[in-house]
mmCIF file of C-alpha atoms in Angstrom:
data_model
loop_
_atom_site.group_PDB
_atom_site.id
_atom_site.type_symbol
_atom_site.label_atom_id
_atom_site.label_comp_id
_atom_site.label_asym_id
_atom_site.label_seq_id
_atom_site.Cartn_x
_atom_site.Cartn_y
_atom_site.Cartn_z
ATOM 1 C CA MET A 1019 10.223 -22.805 -10.474
ATOM 2 C CA LYS A 1020 7.126 -20.691 -10.240
ATOM 3 C CA THR A 1021 3.571 -21.873 -10.877
ATOM 4 C CA ILE A 1022 1.715 -19.967 -13.583
ATOM 5 C CA VAL A 1023 -1.928 -19.316 -12.739
ATOM 6 C CA LYS A 1024 -3.790 -18.632 -15.959
ATOM 7 C CA THR A 1025 -6.833 -16.466 -15.292
ATOM 8 C CA LEU A 1026 -9.161 -14.372 -17.411
ATOM 9 C CA PHE A 1027 -9.276 -10.942 -15.797
ATOM 10 C CA PRO A 1028 -13.216 -9.915 -17.393
ATOM 11 C CA VAL A 1029 16.033 6.837 6.670
ATOM 12 C CA LEU A 1030 15.509 10.164 5.909
ATOM 13 C CA THR A 1031 18.258 12.151 7.729
ATOM 14 C CA ALA A 1032 16.616 14.626 10.081
ATOM 15 C CA VAL A 1033 18.494 17.730 11.238
ATOM 16 C CA THR A 1034 16.896 19.871 13.939
ATOM 17 C CA MET A 1035 18.175 22.566 16.267
ATOM 18 C CA LEU A 1036 17.008 22.165 19.876
ATOM 19 C CA SER A 1037 18.287 24.466 22.682
ATOM 20 C CA GLY A 1038 21.293 25.368 20.588
ATOM 21 C CA CYS A 1039 22.282 21.694 19.953
ATOM 22 C CA LEU A 1040 22.355 19.957 16.570
ATOM 23 C CA ASN A 1041 20.813 16.471 16.611
ATOM 24 C CA GLU A 1042 21.355 14.181 13.616
ATOM 25 C CA ASP A 1043 19.911 10.731 12.891
ATOM 26 C CA LEU A 1044 22.529 9.185 10.649
ATOM 27 C CA GLY A 1045 21.626 5.504 10.936
ATOM 28 C CA GLN A 1046 24.583 3.132 11.190
ATOM 29 C CA THR A 1047 28.053 4.672 11.189
ATOM 30 C CA GLU A 1048 30.779 2.723 9.451
ATOM 31 C CA ALA A 1049 34.037 2.381 11.356
ATOM 32 C CA VAL A 1050 36.951 4.301 9.833
ATOM 33 C CA GLY A 1051 40.629 3.434 9.638
ATOM 34 C CA LEU A 1052 40.055 -0.307 9.229
ATOM 35 C CA GLU A 1053 41.833 -2.405 6.650
ATOM 36 C CA LYS A 1054 39.862 -2.816 3.423
ATOM 37 C CA VAL A 1055 39.424 -6.300 1.985
ATOM 38 C CA GLN A 1056 37.563 -7.800 -0.966
ATOM 39 C CA PHE A 1057 34.466 -9.806 -0.080
ATOM 40 C CA SER A 1058 32.961 -12.057 -2.757
ATOM 41 C CA PHE A 1059 29.744 -14.084 -2.767
ATOM 42 C CA VAL A 1060 27.369 -15.933 -5.072
ATOM 43 C CA ALA A 1061 23.683 -16.737 -4.797
ATOM 44 C CA ASP A 1062 23.141 -20.198 -3.330
ATOM 45 C CA ASP A 1063 21.229 -21.161 -6.487
ATOM 46 C CA ASP A 1064 20.279 -19.618 -9.838
ATOM 47 C CA MET A 1065 16.818 -18.606 -8.616
ATOM 48 C CA THR A 1066 17.662 -14.984 -8.269
ATOM 49 C CA LYS A 1067 16.338 -12.254 -10.509
ATOM 50 C CA THR A 1068 15.683 -10.141 -13.529
ATOM 51 C CA LEU A 1069 14.868 -12.287 -16.568
ATOM 52 C CA TYR A 1070 12.314 -15.092 -16.427
ATOM 53 C CA ASP A 1071 13.320 -18.022 -18.581
ATOM 54 C CA GLY A 1072 11.111 -20.905 -19.667
ATOM 55 C CA ASP A 1073 11.270 -22.532 -16.238
ATOM 56 C CA TYR A 1074 10.579 -19.274 -14.391
ATOM 57 C CA GLN A 1075 14.072 -19.062 -12.989
ATOM 58 C CA LEU A 1076 15.322 -15.526 -12.530
ATOM 59 C CA LYS A 1077 18.740 -14.495 -13.782
ATOM 60 C CA TRP A 1078 21.151 -11.737 -12.827
ATOM 61 C CA ASN A 1079 21.974 -8.861 -15.181
ATOM 62 C CA ASP A 1080 25.626 -7.847 -15.507
ATOM 63 C CA SER A 1081 24.776 -4.317 -14.318
ATOM 64 C CA ASP A 1082 23.147 -5.479 -11.054
ATOM 65 C CA LYS A 1083 24.462 -4.260 -7.691
ATOM 66 C CA VAL A 1084 23.766 -5.541 -4.179
ATOM 67 C CA GLY A 1085 24.115 -3.614 -0.894
ATOM 68 C CA ILE A 1086 26.125 -5.431 1.803
ATOM 69 C CA PHE A 1087 26.373 -5.011 5.598
ATOM 70 C CA ILE A 1088 28.939 -6.931 7.703
ATOM 71 C CA GLY A 1089 28.893 -6.802 11.486
ATOM 72 C CA GLY A 1090 29.125 -3.266 12.790
ATOM 73 C CA THR A 1091 31.978 -2.218 10.525
ATOM 74 C CA THR A 1092 30.683 -2.340 6.932
ATOM 75 C CA VAL A 1093 27.581 -0.327 6.046
ATOM 76 C CA ASN A 1094 25.863 -0.586 2.638
ATOM 77 C CA ALA A 1095 28.918 -1.475 0.577
ATOM 78 C CA PRO A 1096 28.039 -1.803 -3.135
ATOM 79 C CA ALA A 1097 28.815 -5.250 -4.531
ATOM 80 C CA THR A 1098 29.245 -5.377 -8.313
ATOM 81 C CA LEU A 1099 28.832 -8.364 -10.599
ATOM 82 C CA SER A 1100 31.363 -10.330 -12.618
ATOM 83 C CA ARG A 1101 31.259 -13.816 -14.131
ATOM 84 C CA ASP A 1102 33.402 -16.796 -13.196
ATOM 85 C CA ASP A 1103 34.594 -19.466 -15.618
ATOM 86 C CA ASP A 1104 31.278 -21.304 -15.239
ATOM 87 C CA GLY A 1105 29.262 -18.165 -16.041
ATOM 88 C CA ARG A 1106 27.994 -17.764 -12.484
ATOM 89 C CA ALA A 1107 27.288 -14.280 -11.170
ATOM 90 C CA VAL A 1108 29.947 -13.411 -8.566
ATOM 91 C CA PHE A 1109 29.445 -10.256 -6.492
ATOM 92 C CA THR A 1110 32.445 -8.445 -5.009
ATOM 93 C CA ALA A 1111 32.503 -5.546 -2.554
ATOM 94 C CA SER A 1112 35.271 -3.580 -0.867
ATOM 95 C CA VAL A 1113 34.530 -3.970 2.856
ATOM 96 C CA ASN A 1114 36.195 -3.409 6.221
ATOM 97 C CA ALA A 1115 38.043 -6.390 7.666
ATOM 98 C CA TYR A 1116 35.721 -8.804 9.462
ATOM 99 C CA LYS A 1117 35.925 -11.801 11.776
ATOM 100 C CA ALA A 1118 34.360 -15.254 11.710
ATOM 101 C CA GLY A 1119 30.826 -15.036 13.070
ATOM 102 C CA ASP A 1120 30.230 -11.421 11.998
ATOM 103 C CA LEU A 1121 26.722 -11.197 10.557
ATOM 104 C CA ILE A 1122 26.460 -10.628 6.794
ATOM 105 C CA SER A 1123 23.209 -9.180 5.457
ATOM 106 C CA GLY A 1124 22.149 -7.323 2.338
ATOM 107 C CA TYR A 1125 19.540 -6.468 -0.243
ATOM 108 C CA TYR A 1126 18.887 -5.797 -3.949
ATOM 109 C CA PRO A 1127 18.767 -3.396 -5.780
ATOM 110 C CA TYR A 1128 21.575 -1.295 -4.304
ATOM 111 C CA SER A 1129 20.762 2.279 -3.272
ATOM 112 C CA GLU A 1130 23.067 4.864 -1.716
ATOM 113 C CA SER A 1131 20.167 6.044 0.470
ATOM 114 C CA VAL A 1132 20.000 2.827 2.529
ATOM 115 C CA SER A 1133 21.818 3.832 5.725
ATOM 116 C CA THR A 1134 20.962 0.914 7.994
ATOM 117 C CA ASN A 1135 20.065 -2.758 7.776
ATOM 118 C CA SER A 1136 17.801 -2.748 10.829
ATOM 119 C CA PRO A 1137 15.611 -1.658 9.226
ATOM 120 C CA ALA A 1138 16.466 -0.925 5.604
ATOM 121 C CA VAL A 1139 14.018 1.187 3.600
ATOM 122 C CA LEU A 1140 13.262 -0.570 0.288
ATOM 123 C CA GLU A 1141 10.717 0.098 -2.454
ATOM 124 C CA ILE A 1142 8.381 -1.443 -4.982
ATOM 125 C CA PRO A 1143 7.841 1.613 -7.192
ATOM 126 C CA ALA A 1144 4.459 2.759 -8.478
ATOM 127 C CA GLU A 1145 5.959 3.705 -11.863
ATOM 128 C CA GLN A 1146 7.698 0.869 -13.671
ATOM 129 C CA ASN A 1147 9.166 0.439 -17.130
ATOM 130 C CA GLN A 1148 9.578 -2.542 -19.435
ATOM 131 C CA TYR A 1149 11.848 -2.500 -22.470
ATOM 132 C CA GLU A 1150 9.956 -5.017 -24.583
ATOM 133 C CA ALA A 1151 7.603 -7.986 -24.336
ATOM 134 C CA ASN A 1152 8.764 -10.875 -22.125
ATOM 135 C CA VAL A 1153 11.626 -8.898 -20.549
ATOM 136 C CA PHE A 1154 10.932 -8.338 -16.850
ATOM 137 C CA ASN A 1155 12.905 -5.583 -15.097
ATOM 138 C CA GLY A 1156 13.740 -7.355 -11.851
ATOM 139 C CA SER A 1157 14.948 -4.189 -10.129
ATOM 140 C CA TYR A 1158 11.285 -3.541 -9.287
ATOM 141 C CA ASN A 1159 11.141 -6.789 -7.289
ATOM 142 C CA PRO A 1160 13.469 -6.219 -4.290
ATOM 143 C CA LEU A 1161 15.398 -9.070 -2.694
ATOM 144 C CA MET A 1162 16.949 -9.562 0.727
ATOM 145 C CA ILE A 1163 19.857 -11.772 1.738
ATOM 146 C CA LYS A 1164 19.295 -14.232 4.550
ATOM 147 C CA ALA A 1165 21.518 -12.930 7.359
ATOM 148 C CA THR A 1166 24.491 -15.325 7.552
ATOM 149 C CA PRO A 1167 27.504 -15.433 9.922
ATOM 150 C CA ALA A 1168 30.880 -15.185 8.201
ATOM 151 C CA ALA A 1169 32.433 -18.649 8.109
ATOM 152 C CA ALA A 1170 35.984 -17.358 8.585
ATOM 153 C CA ASP A 1171 38.055 -14.246 9.180
ATOM 154 C CA ALA A 1172 38.513 -12.011 6.160
ATOM 155 C CA GLU A 1173 42.152 -13.017 5.672
ATOM 156 C CA ALA A 1174 41.183 -16.705 5.771
ATOM 157 C CA SER A 1175 38.520 -16.432 3.057
ATOM 158 C CA SER A 1176 39.725 -17.979 -0.190
ATOM 159 C CA GLU A 1177 36.520 -18.454 -2.203
ATOM 160 C CA ALA A 1178 33.158 -16.787 -2.684
ATOM 161 C CA MET A 1179 30.571 -17.405 0.041
ATOM 162 C CA LYS A 1180 27.133 -18.690 -0.865
ATOM 163 C CA LEU A 1181 24.304 -16.421 0.301
ATOM 164 C CA LYS A 1182 20.577 -17.071 0.001
ATOM 165 C CA PHE A 1183 18.312 -14.429 -1.550
ATOM 166 C CA TYR A 1184 14.578 -14.040 -0.964
ATOM 167 C CA GLN A 1185 12.130 -12.234 -3.239
ATOM 168 C CA LEU A 1186 9.997 -9.702 -1.360
ATOM 169 C CA GLY A 1187 7.473 -8.764 -4.049
ATOM 170 C CA ALA A 1188 4.802 -10.508 -6.107
ATOM 171 C CA VAL A 1189 4.662 -10.426 -9.899
ATOM 172 C CA ALA A 1190 1.736 -10.380 -12.320
ATOM 173 C CA GLU A 1191 2.226 -11.064 -16.003
ATOM 174 C CA PHE A 1192 -0.331 -10.101 -18.641
ATOM 175 C CA ASP A 1193 -0.952 -11.641 -22.055
ATOM 176 C CA VAL A 1194 -2.975 -9.066 -24.018
ATOM 177 C CA TYR A 1195 -4.999 -10.090 -27.088
ATOM 178 C CA SER A 1196 -8.447 -9.568 -28.584
ATOM 179 C CA SER A 1197 -11.040 -12.089 -29.692
ATOM 180 C CA SER A 1198 -12.460 -9.325 -31.910
ATOM 181 C CA LYS A 1199 -10.752 -8.260 -35.133
ATOM 182 C CA SER A 1200 -11.633 -4.652 -34.396
ATOM 183 C CA HIS A 1201 -8.823 -4.332 -31.844
ATOM 184 C CA VAL A 1202 -6.141 -6.190 -33.777
ATOM 185 C CA GLY A 1203 -3.104 -4.025 -34.535
ATOM 186 C CA GLU A 1204 -3.519 -1.680 -31.591
ATOM 187 C CA GLN A 1205 -0.347 -1.089 -29.584
ATOM 188 C CA VAL A 1206 -0.248 -1.676 -25.827
ATOM 189 C CA LYS A 1207 1.487 1.340 -24.278
ATOM 190 C CA SER A 1208 0.930 0.727 -20.567
ATOM 191 C CA ILE A 1209 -0.952 -1.337 -18.010
ATOM 192 C CA VAL A 1210 -2.248 0.131 -14.738
ATOM 193 C CA TYR A 1211 -3.449 -1.836 -11.704
ATOM 194 C CA LYS A 1212 -5.506 0.163 -9.185
ATOM 195 C CA ALA A 1213 -5.732 -1.191 -5.631
ATOM 196 C CA GLU A 1214 -5.047 0.212 -2.175
ATOM 197 C CA GLY A 1215 -1.426 -0.035 -1.061
ATOM 198 C CA VAL A 1216 -0.250 -2.022 -4.061
ATOM 199 C CA ALA A 1217 3.139 -0.239 -4.217
ATOM 200 C CA GLY A 1218 5.384 1.981 -2.106
ATOM 201 C CA THR A 1219 8.337 2.118 0.285
ATOM 202 C CA PHE A 1220 8.630 -0.171 3.280
ATOM 203 C CA GLU A 1221 10.992 -1.106 6.100
ATOM 204 C CA MET A 1222 12.657 -4.515 6.186
ATOM 205 C CA ASP A 1223 14.923 -5.715 9.002
ATOM 206 C CA LEU A 1224 17.690 -7.484 7.101
ATOM 207 C CA THR A 1225 19.028 -9.069 10.292
ATOM 208 C CA GLU A 1226 15.805 -11.062 10.732
ATOM 209 C CA GLU A 1227 14.394 -13.918 8.656
ATOM 210 C CA SER A 1228 10.922 -12.458 8.066
ATOM 211 C CA THR A 1229 10.191 -11.697 4.401
ATOM 212 C CA THR A 1230 6.762 -10.182 5.052
ATOM 213 C CA ILE A 1231 6.134 -6.539 4.151
ATOM 214 C CA ALA A 1232 4.195 -5.605 7.275
ATOM 215 C CA SER A 1233 3.244 -2.034 6.347
ATOM 216 C CA LEU A 1234 4.136 0.744 3.919
ATOM 217 C CA LYS A 1235 5.934 3.978 4.818
ATOM 218 C CA THR A 1236 4.870 5.573 1.534
ATOM 219 C CA LYS A 1237 1.728 4.053 0.014
ATOM 220 C CA TYR A 1238 0.512 4.170 -3.585
ATOM 221 C CA ASP A 1239 -2.921 3.002 -4.660
ATOM 222 C CA GLN A 1240 -1.942 2.088 -8.186
ATOM 223 C CA VAL A 1241 1.041 0.594 -9.960
ATOM 224 C CA ALA A 1242 1.755 1.065 -13.677
ATOM 225 C CA VAL A 1243 4.182 -0.331 -16.223
ATOM 226 C CA THR A 1244 5.026 1.606 -19.390
ATOM 227 C CA MET A 1245 6.375 -0.165 -22.467
ATOM 228 C CA ASN A 1246 9.397 1.162 -24.375
ATOM 229 C CA LYS A 1247 8.532 -1.080 -27.326
ATOM 230 C CA PHE A 1248 4.777 -1.365 -27.688
ATOM 231 C CA VAL A 1249 3.111 -4.798 -27.782
ATOM 232 C CA VAL A 1250 0.939 -5.226 -30.887
ATOM 233 C CA VAL A 1251 -2.455 -6.804 -30.214
ATOM 234 C CA SER A 1252 -3.292 -9.945 -32.165
ATOM 235 C CA GLN A 1253 -6.395 -12.130 -32.249
ATOM 236 C CA GLU A 1254 -4.621 -14.903 -30.372
ATOM 237 C CA ASN A 1255 -2.834 -14.881 -27.030
ATOM 238 C CA LYS A 1256 0.776 -15.336 -28.136
ATOM 239 C CA GLU A 1257 2.510 -14.967 -24.764
ATOM 240 C CA ARG A 1258 3.939 -11.510 -25.435
ATOM 241 C CA LEU A 1259 4.032 -10.790 -21.748
ATOM 242 C CA VAL A 1260 3.904 -7.536 -19.799
ATOM 243 C CA TYR A 1261 4.977 -7.585 -16.137
ATOM 244 C CA LEU A 1262 4.030 -5.712 -12.967
ATOM 245 C CA ALA A 1263 5.761 -6.097 -9.600
ATOM 246 C CA MET A 1264 3.654 -5.270 -6.545
ATOM 247 C CA VAL A 1265 3.446 -5.551 -2.780
ATOM 248 C CA PRO A 1266 2.180 -9.061 -1.921
ATOM 249 C CA GLY A 1267 -1.422 -9.088 -0.758
ATOM 250 C CA LYS A 1268 -5.048 -9.849 -1.558
ATOM 251 C CA TYR A 1269 -6.539 -7.047 -3.662
ATOM 252 C CA ASN A 1270 -9.887 -6.284 -5.254
ATOM 253 C CA GLY A 1271 -8.389 -4.143 -7.985
ATOM 254 C CA VAL A 1272 -9.320 -2.624 -11.337
ATOM 255 C CA LEU A 1273 -7.039 -3.144 -14.334
ATOM 256 C CA VAL A 1274 -6.641 -0.680 -17.222
ATOM 257 C CA VAL A 1275 -4.841 -1.431 -20.494
ATOM 258 C CA ASN A 1276 -3.872 1.682 -22.464
ATOM 259 C CA THR A 1277 -3.269 1.351 -26.194
ATOM 260 C CA ASN A 1278 -2.572 3.959 -28.859
ATOM 261 C CA ARG A 1279 -6.330 4.086 -29.586
ATOM 262 C CA ALA A 1280 -8.246 3.446 -26.370
ATOM 263 C CA ALA A 1281 -8.259 2.660 -22.659
ATOM 264 C CA TYR A 1282 -9.660 -0.767 -21.755
ATOM 265 C CA THR A 1283 -10.973 -1.237 -18.209
ATOM 266 C CA PHE A 1284 -11.458 -4.664 -16.659
ATOM 267 C CA ASP A 1285 -13.863 -4.924 -13.726
ATOM 268 C CA ALA A 1286 -12.535 -5.361 -10.195
ATOM 269 C CA LYS A 1287 -11.614 -8.927 -9.337
ATOM 270 C CA GLU A 1288 -10.189 -10.225 -6.045
ATOM 271 C CA VAL A 1289 -6.771 -11.808 -6.508
ATOM 272 C CA ASP A 1290 -4.274 -13.029 -3.918
ATOM 273 C CA PHE A 1291 -0.816 -11.982 -5.105
ATOM 274 C CA THR A 1292 1.532 -14.074 -2.972
ATOM 275 C CA ARG A 1293 5.190 -13.315 -2.351
ATOM 276 C CA ALA A 1294 7.705 -14.845 -4.763
ATOM 277 C CA SER A 1295 4.960 -15.931 -7.159
ATOM 278 C CA VAL A 1296 4.167 -15.185 -10.798
ATOM 279 C CA LYS A 1297 0.516 -15.200 -11.865
ATOM 280 C CA ARG A 1298 -0.498 -14.908 -15.498
ATOM 281 C CA PHE A 1299 -3.690 -13.194 -16.654
ATOM 282 C CA LEU A 1300 -5.200 -13.430 -20.130
ATOM 283 C CA LEU A 1301 -6.591 -10.021 -21.081
ATOM 284 C CA ASP A 1302 -9.131 -10.117 -23.910
ATOM 285 C CA LEU A 1303 -9.700 -6.488 -24.948
ATOM 286 C CA ALA A 1304 -13.055 -7.451 -26.439
ATOM 287 C CA ALA A 1305 -14.285 -8.293 -22.911
ATOM 288 C CA ALA A 1306 -13.321 -4.918 -21.399
ATOM 289 C CA ASP A 1307 -15.040 -1.537 -21.269
ATOM 290 C CA ARG A 1308 -13.515 0.580 -24.049
ATOM 291 C CA ASN A 1309 -12.994 4.346 -23.881
ATOM 292 C CA VAL A 1310 -11.694 5.826 -27.129
ATOM 293 C CA VAL A 1311 -8.713 8.161 -26.967
ATOM 294 C CA ALA A 1312 -9.551 11.384 -28.850
ATOM 295 C CA THR A 1313 -7.175 11.940 -31.761
ATOM 296 C CA GLY A 1314 -7.139 13.918 -34.992
ATOM 297 C CA VAL A 1315 -7.529 17.533 -36.110
ATOM 298 C CA TYR A 1316 -10.673 19.475 -35.210
ATOM 299 C CA ASN A 1317 -12.151 22.939 -35.868
ATOM 300 C CA TRP A 1318 -13.063 24.719 -32.653
ATOM 301 C CA THR A 1319 -16.252 26.637 -33.491
#
C-alpha cells in the first residue's frame, strides 16, 4: 500500500575499425546449441504494476512482458503473461537449460535493446501518455527483479518460481479542479513538470540489490504526460487523476497544466519524490498564473 500525500501545488553497439581490425561491443552473448526449456514465474505478491486500485496496489496488464536473464546462458528472453486458475499473472519464457544455483535476474518493461544485465540500460521517458483519468500506464515506471538463484535444475522445475519485483521510479498524481467558475469546463490536455534530470535513461545492475538510480546516461529536464481522453475541469476536486512517473529525487520544479484554452503555471515548489511512492497534488487552476492560448480567426492587416 502506498501513502497518499495530499498537497496544494500554488548498450549502444559500437563498431570501429582500428588497424584493419573490427572491434564490436556486443554485451552478453547467449550460448547456442543448448536445449530450450520453458521457465515460468510469478510475482511474490500482487504489488506489481500498471493499474492503481483503491488500495494503491499495482496490477499486471495482459500485454506486459518481462526480460529475463539466467546464468550465463540466457540473455534477455521475453517472458509473456498468462493467467492461472486463480487469476494470477504467470510469466513464461523460452530459455536455455539451467542448473540449480544459476542466478535469475530481470526487468520490466521488456525491450529488445537490453543486451546485458550488468548493467541494463532502462528508461523513465520524458514523453508519457495516459489513456484516460485514473488509468496509470505502468510501463513508464520500470521494475527490476531481485536476483535469485534457481532452486532446482530446469528439468526438475514443476511449478512457477516466485520472484520479487522492485519499482525504480516515483509517481506523482494530480487532481485538477478550479475554485473559480471561470475555468469550469476546460479540458486538461497535458501536464508538464520542469526540473533538472527528472527523466531519462539510466544503468541498473540487475545482479545487485541496489534500487537507486545513481545517475542518468541521457538526461531530460522536463517530463510530460499527454491525455488521450481529456479531463474536464470541475469546481470540485473529484479525483480524476493524471499520473507522471519520474526519476526519484528532491526537485524544485515548475508545473504547467495545459488545457484547450490556456496554460496554467504553478510556482516552483521543492518536493521529495521518493522511490516506489505515490504523492497526490491538488491543482487549483484559479491559484495558477494563466496564459491564454490564442484561438479564432483573425484578419492580418
